[in-house]
mmCIF file of C-alpha atoms in Angstrom:
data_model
loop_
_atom_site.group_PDB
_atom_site.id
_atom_site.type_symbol
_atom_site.label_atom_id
_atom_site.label_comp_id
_atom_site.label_asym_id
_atom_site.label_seq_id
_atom_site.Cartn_x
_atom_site.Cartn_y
_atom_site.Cartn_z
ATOM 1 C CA UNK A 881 0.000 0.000 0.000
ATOM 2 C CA UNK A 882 1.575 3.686 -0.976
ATOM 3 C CA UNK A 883 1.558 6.610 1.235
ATOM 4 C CA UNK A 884 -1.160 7.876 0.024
ATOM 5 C CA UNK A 885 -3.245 5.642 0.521
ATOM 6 C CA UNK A 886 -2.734 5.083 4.169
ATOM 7 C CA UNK A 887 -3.109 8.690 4.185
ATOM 8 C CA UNK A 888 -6.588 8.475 2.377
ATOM 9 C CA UNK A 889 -7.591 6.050 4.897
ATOM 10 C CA UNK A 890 -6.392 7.559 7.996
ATOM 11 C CA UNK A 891 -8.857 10.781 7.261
ATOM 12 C CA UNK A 892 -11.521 8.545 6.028
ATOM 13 C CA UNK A 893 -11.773 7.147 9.597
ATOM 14 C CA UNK A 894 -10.780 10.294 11.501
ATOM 15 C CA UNK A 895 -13.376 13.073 9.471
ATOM 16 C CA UNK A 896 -15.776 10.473 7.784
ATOM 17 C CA UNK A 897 -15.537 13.230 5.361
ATOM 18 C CA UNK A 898 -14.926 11.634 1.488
ATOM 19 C CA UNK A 899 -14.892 14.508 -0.174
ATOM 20 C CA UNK A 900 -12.091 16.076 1.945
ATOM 21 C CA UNK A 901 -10.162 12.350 1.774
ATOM 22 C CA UNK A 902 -10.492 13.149 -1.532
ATOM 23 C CA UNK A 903 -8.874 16.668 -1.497
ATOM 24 C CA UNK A 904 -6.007 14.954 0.296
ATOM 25 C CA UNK A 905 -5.211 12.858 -1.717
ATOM 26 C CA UNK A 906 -5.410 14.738 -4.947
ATOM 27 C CA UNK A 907 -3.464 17.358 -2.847
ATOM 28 C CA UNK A 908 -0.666 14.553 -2.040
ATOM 29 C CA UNK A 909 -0.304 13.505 -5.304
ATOM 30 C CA UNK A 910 0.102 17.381 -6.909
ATOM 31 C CA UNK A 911 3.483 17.172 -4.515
ATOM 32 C CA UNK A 912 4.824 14.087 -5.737
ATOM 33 C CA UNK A 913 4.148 15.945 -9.144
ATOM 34 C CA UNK A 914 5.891 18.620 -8.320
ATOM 35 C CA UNK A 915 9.155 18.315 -10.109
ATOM 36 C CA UNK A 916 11.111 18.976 -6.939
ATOM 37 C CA UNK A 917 10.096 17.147 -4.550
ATOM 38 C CA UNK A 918 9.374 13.811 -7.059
ATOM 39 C CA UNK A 919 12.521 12.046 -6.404
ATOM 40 C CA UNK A 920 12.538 12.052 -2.777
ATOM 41 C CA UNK A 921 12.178 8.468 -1.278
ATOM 42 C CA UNK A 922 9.116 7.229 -0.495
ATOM 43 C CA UNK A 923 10.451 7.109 3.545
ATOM 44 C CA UNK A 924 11.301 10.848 3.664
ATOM 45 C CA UNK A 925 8.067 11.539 2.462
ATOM 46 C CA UNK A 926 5.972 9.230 4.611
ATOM 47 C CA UNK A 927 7.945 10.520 7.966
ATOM 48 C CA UNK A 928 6.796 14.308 6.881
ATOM 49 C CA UNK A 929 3.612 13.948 6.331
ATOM 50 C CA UNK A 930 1.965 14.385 9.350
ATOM 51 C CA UNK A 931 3.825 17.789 8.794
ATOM 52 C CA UNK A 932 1.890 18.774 5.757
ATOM 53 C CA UNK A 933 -1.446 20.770 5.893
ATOM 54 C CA UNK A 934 -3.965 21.621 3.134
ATOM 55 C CA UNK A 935 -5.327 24.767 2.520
ATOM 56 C CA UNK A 936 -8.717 25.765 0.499
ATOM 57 C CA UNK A 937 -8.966 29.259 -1.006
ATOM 58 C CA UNK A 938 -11.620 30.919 -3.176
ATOM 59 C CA UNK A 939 -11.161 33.552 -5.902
ATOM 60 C CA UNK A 940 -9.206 36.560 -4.425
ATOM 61 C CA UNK A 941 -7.567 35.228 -1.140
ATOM 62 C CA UNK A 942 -4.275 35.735 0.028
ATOM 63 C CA UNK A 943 -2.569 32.219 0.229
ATOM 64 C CA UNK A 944 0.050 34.511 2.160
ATOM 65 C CA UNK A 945 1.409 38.019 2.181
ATOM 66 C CA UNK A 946 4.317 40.099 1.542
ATOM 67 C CA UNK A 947 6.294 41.157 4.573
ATOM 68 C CA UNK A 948 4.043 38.067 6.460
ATOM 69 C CA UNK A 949 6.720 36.275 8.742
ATOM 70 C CA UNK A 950 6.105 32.849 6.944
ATOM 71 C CA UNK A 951 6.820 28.721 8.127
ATOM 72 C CA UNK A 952 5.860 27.048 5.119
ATOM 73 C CA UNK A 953 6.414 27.126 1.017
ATOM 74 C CA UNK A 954 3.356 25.735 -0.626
ATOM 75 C CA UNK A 955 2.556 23.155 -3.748
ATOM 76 C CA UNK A 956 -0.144 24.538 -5.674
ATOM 77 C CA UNK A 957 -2.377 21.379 -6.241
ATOM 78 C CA UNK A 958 -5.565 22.816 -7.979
ATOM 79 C CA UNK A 959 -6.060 26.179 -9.247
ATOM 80 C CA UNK A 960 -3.901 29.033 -10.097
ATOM 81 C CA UNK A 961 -2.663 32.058 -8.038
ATOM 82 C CA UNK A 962 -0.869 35.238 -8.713
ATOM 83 C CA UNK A 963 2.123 36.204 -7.535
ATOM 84 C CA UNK A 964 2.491 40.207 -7.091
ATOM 85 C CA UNK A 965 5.291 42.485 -5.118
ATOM 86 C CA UNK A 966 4.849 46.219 -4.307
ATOM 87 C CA UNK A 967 7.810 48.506 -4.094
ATOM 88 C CA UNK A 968 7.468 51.675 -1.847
ATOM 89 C CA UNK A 969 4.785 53.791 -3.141
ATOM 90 C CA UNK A 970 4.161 52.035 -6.280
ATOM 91 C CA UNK A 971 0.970 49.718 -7.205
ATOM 92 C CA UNK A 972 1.231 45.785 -6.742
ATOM 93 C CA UNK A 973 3.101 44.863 -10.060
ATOM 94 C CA UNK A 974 2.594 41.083 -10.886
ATOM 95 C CA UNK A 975 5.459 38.934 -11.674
ATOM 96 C CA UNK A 976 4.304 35.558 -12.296
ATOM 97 C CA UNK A 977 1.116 33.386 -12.411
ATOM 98 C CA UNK A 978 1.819 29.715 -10.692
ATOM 99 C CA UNK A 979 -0.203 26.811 -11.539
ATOM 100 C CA UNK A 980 -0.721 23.121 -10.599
ATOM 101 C CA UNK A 981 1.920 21.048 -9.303
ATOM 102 C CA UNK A 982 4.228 24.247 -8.806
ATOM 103 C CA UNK A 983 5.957 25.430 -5.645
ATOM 104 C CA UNK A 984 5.234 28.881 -4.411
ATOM 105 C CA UNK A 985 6.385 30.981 -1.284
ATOM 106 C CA UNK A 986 10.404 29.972 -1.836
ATOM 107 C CA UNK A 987 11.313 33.934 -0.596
ATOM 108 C CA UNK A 988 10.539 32.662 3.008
ATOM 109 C CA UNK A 989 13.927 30.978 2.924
ATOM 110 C CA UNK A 990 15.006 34.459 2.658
ATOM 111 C CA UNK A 991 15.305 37.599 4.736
ATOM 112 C CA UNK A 992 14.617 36.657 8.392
ATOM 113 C CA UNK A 993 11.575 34.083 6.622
ATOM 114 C CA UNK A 994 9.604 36.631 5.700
ATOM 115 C CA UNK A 995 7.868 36.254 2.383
ATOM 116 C CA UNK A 996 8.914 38.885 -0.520
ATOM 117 C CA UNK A 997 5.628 38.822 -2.656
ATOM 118 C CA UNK A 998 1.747 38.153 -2.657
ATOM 119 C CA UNK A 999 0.124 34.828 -3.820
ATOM 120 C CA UNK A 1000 -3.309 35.580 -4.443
ATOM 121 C CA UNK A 1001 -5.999 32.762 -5.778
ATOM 122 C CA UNK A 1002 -7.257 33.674 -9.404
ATOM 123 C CA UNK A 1003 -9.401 31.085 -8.911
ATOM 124 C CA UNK A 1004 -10.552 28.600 -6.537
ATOM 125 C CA UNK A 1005 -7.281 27.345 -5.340
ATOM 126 C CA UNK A 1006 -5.977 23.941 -2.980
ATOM 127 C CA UNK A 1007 -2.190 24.139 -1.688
ATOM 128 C CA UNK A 1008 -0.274 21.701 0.634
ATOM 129 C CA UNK A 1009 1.975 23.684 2.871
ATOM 130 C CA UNK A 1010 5.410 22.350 2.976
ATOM 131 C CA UNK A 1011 7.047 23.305 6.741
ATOM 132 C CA UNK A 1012 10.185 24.726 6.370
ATOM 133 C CA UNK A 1013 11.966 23.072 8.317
ATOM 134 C CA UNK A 1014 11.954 20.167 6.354
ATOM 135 C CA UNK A 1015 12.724 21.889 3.328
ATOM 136 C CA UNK A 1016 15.818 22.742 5.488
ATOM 137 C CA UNK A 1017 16.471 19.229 6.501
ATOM 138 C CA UNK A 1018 16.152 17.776 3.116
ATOM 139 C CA UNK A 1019 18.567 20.182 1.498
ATOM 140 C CA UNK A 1020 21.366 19.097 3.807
ATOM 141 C CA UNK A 1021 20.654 15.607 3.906
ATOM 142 C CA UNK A 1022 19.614 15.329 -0.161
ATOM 143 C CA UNK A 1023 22.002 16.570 -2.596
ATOM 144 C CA UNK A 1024 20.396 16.093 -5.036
ATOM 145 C CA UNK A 1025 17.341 17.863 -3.704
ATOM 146 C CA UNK A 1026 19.228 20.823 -2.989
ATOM 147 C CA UNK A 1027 20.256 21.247 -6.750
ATOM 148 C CA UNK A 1028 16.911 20.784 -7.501
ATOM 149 C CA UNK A 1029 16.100 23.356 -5.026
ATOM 150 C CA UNK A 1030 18.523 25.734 -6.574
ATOM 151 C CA UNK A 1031 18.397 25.340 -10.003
ATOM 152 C CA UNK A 1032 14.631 26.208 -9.317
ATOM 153 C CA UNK A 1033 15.722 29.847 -7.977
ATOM 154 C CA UNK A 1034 18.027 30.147 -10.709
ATOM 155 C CA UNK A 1035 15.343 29.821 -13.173
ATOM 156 C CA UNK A 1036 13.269 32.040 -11.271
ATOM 157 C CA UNK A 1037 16.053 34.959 -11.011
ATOM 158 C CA UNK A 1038 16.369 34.352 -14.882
ATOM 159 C CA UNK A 1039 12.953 35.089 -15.181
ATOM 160 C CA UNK A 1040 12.636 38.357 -13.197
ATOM 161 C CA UNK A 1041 15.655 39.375 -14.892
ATOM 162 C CA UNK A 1042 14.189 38.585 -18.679
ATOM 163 C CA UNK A 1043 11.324 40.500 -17.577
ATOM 164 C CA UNK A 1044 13.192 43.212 -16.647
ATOM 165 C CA UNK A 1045 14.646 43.565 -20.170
ATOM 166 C CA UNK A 1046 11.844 43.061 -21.587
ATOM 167 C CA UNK A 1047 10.116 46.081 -20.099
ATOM 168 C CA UNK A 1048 13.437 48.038 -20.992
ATOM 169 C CA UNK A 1049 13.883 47.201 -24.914
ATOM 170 C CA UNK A 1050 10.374 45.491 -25.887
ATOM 171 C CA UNK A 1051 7.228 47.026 -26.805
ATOM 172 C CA UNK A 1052 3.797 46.211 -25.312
ATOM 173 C CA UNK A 1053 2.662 43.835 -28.426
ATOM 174 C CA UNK A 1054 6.136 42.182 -28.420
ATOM 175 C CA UNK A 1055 5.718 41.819 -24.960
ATOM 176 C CA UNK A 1056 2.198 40.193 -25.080
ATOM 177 C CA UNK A 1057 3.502 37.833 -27.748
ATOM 178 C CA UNK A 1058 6.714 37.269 -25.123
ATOM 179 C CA UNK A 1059 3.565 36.149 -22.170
ATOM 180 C CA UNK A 1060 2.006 33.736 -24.811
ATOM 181 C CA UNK A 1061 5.023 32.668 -26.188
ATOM 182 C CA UNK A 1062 6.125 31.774 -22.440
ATOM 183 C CA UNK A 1063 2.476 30.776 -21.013
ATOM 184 C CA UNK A 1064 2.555 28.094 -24.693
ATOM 185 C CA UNK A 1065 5.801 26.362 -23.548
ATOM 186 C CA UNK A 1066 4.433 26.035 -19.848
ATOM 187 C CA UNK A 1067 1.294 25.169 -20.108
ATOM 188 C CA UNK A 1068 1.076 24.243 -23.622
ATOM 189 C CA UNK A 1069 -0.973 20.929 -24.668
ATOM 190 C CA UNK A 1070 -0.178 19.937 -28.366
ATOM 191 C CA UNK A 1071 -3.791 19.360 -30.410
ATOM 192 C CA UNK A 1072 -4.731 19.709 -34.097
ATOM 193 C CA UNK A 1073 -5.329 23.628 -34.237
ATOM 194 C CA UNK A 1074 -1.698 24.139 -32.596
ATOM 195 C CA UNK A 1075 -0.682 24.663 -29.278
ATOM 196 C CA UNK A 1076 -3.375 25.380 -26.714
ATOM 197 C CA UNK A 1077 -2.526 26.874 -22.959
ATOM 198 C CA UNK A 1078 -4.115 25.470 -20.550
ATOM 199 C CA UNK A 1079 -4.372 28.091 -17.640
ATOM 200 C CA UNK A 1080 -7.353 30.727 -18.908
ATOM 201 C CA UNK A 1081 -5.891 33.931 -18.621
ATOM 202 C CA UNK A 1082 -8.158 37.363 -18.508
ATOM 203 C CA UNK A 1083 -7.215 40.642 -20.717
ATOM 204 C CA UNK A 1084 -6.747 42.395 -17.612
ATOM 205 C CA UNK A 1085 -4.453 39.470 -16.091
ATOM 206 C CA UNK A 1086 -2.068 39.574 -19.266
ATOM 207 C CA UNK A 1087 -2.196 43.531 -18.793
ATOM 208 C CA UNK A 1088 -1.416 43.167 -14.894
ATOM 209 C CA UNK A 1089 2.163 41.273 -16.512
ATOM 210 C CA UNK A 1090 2.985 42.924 -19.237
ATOM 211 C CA UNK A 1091 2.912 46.532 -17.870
ATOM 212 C CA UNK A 1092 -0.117 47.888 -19.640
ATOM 213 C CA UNK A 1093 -4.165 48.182 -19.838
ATOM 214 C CA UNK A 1094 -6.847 45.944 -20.778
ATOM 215 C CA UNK A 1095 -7.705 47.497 -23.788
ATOM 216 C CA UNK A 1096 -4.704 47.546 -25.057
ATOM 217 C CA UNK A 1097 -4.224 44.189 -24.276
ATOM 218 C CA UNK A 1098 -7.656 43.373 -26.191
ATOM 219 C CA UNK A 1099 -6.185 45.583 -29.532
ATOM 220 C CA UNK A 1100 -3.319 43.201 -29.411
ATOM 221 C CA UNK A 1101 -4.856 40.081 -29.385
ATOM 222 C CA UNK A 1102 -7.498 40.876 -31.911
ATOM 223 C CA UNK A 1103 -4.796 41.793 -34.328
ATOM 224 C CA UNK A 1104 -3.268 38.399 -33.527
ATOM 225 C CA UNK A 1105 -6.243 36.648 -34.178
ATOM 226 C CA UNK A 1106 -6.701 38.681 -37.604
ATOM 227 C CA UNK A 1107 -3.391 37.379 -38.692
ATOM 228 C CA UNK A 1108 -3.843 33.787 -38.059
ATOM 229 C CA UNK A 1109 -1.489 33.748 -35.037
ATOM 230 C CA UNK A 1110 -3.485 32.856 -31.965
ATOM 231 C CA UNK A 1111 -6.968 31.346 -31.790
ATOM 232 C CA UNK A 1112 -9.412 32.095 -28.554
ATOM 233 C CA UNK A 1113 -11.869 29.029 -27.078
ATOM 234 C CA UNK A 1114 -13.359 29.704 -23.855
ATOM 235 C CA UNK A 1115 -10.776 32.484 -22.470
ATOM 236 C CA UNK A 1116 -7.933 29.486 -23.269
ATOM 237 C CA UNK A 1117 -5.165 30.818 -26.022
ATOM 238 C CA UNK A 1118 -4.137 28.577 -28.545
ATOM 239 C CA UNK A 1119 -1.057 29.423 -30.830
ATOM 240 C CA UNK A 1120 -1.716 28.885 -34.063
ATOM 241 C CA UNK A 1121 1.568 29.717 -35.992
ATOM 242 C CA UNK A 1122 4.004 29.619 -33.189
ATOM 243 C CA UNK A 1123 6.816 30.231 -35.703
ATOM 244 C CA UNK A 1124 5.389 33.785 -37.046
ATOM 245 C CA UNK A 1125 4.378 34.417 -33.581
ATOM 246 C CA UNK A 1126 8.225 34.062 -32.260
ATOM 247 C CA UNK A 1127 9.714 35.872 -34.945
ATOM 248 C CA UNK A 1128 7.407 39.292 -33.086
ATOM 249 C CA UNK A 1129 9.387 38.674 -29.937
#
């Protein structure tokens, strides 16, 4: 019998509650999905999870806060959520969007634990919280963890930085196409009309990254869709010609 299964069990009898065993489990699995934590043993994993709590959010709530002294980095297992910093008198600028089976809330390790962004839901979101202190322990007993661990806030300080430049050399439109382009090789899922995203993404949310305003954001994609370049189905993108699309980046 796997972990999570015992797991599964143990709630049924202690809640009588399926639908939350349910939750559990689905939320147990997303962190064995999670690329860093899915070569850990199953024994490291079954001795921490007594450790590991799930959270429920709806739309709009803070899974936690910037400047929040913080205990725990968090898998997202179902939904989506936002991830937004403010600088001193400025507006909340968003940096990323985080989906399924991705870690959020790494800052914490950082700065006296004290998270350095937002995560807000987008939509209705489940987490497992990870305690840090076994993020801690694993990275000093795993090495291989730990460069796990690391190259994932590598990739993440490339990212801020690539944003950066992109806000200093690109235009909005080549900007929008540089979100798509991104959001297609993340959450891209091959089918016959091309390459379709599968996190929905509003006007406004692609104008909360890119710097600029709704209807701007709208002009854009309209002329995309005029060219052939993107498609639309239910607020999902699809790429259409990802190879003229690029070339605008």
């Amino acid at each position: 019998m796997n972990h999570l299964a015992k797991v599964g069990r143990k709630s049924r009898k202690d809640s009588n509650d399926e639908e939350m065993v349910a939750k559990q489990y689905h939320s147990l699995a997303a962190f064995k999905r999670c690329p860093i934590f899915a070569e850990l043993s199953s024994n490291v994993v079954n001795e921490a999870l007594s450790s590991f709590s799930f959270g429920f959010f709806p739309w709009r709530k803070q899974v936690y806060t910037q400047g929040q002294k913080g205990s725990h980095l968090f898998v997202i297992s179902a939904g989506r959520v936002r991830i937004s910093r403010i600088a001193e008198g400025e507006r909340a600028q968003t940096i990323a969007y985080r989906g399924c089976n991705e870690i959020v809330g790494e800052t914490v390790l950082l700065n006296g634990q004290t998270y350095r962004e937002t995560a807000t839901s987008t939509e209705y979101v489940e987490t497992v919280a990870i305690p840090l202190s076994f993020i801690k322990s694993t990275i000093e007993t795993d090495s291989k963890f730990s460069m796990r661990f690391i190259r994932l806030m590598i990739e993440r300080s490339l990212e801020a930085e690539r944003r950066i430049e992109n806000f200093l050399k690109k235009g909005v439109e080549a900007r929008v196409v540089d979100f798509i382009v991104g959001a297609a090789a993340s959450h891209g899922i091959p089918e016959s009309r091309g390459t379709l995203i599968g996190m929905k993404f509003t006007h406004q949310e692609i104008a909360d990254y890119v710097g600029s305003t709704r209807e701007t954001v709208t002009i854009i994609l309209g002329e995309l869709r005029r060219r052939g370049l993107i498609q639309v189905d239910h607020r999902r993108l699809i790429v259409a010609n990802a190879d003229a699309l690029s070339k605008l980046v």
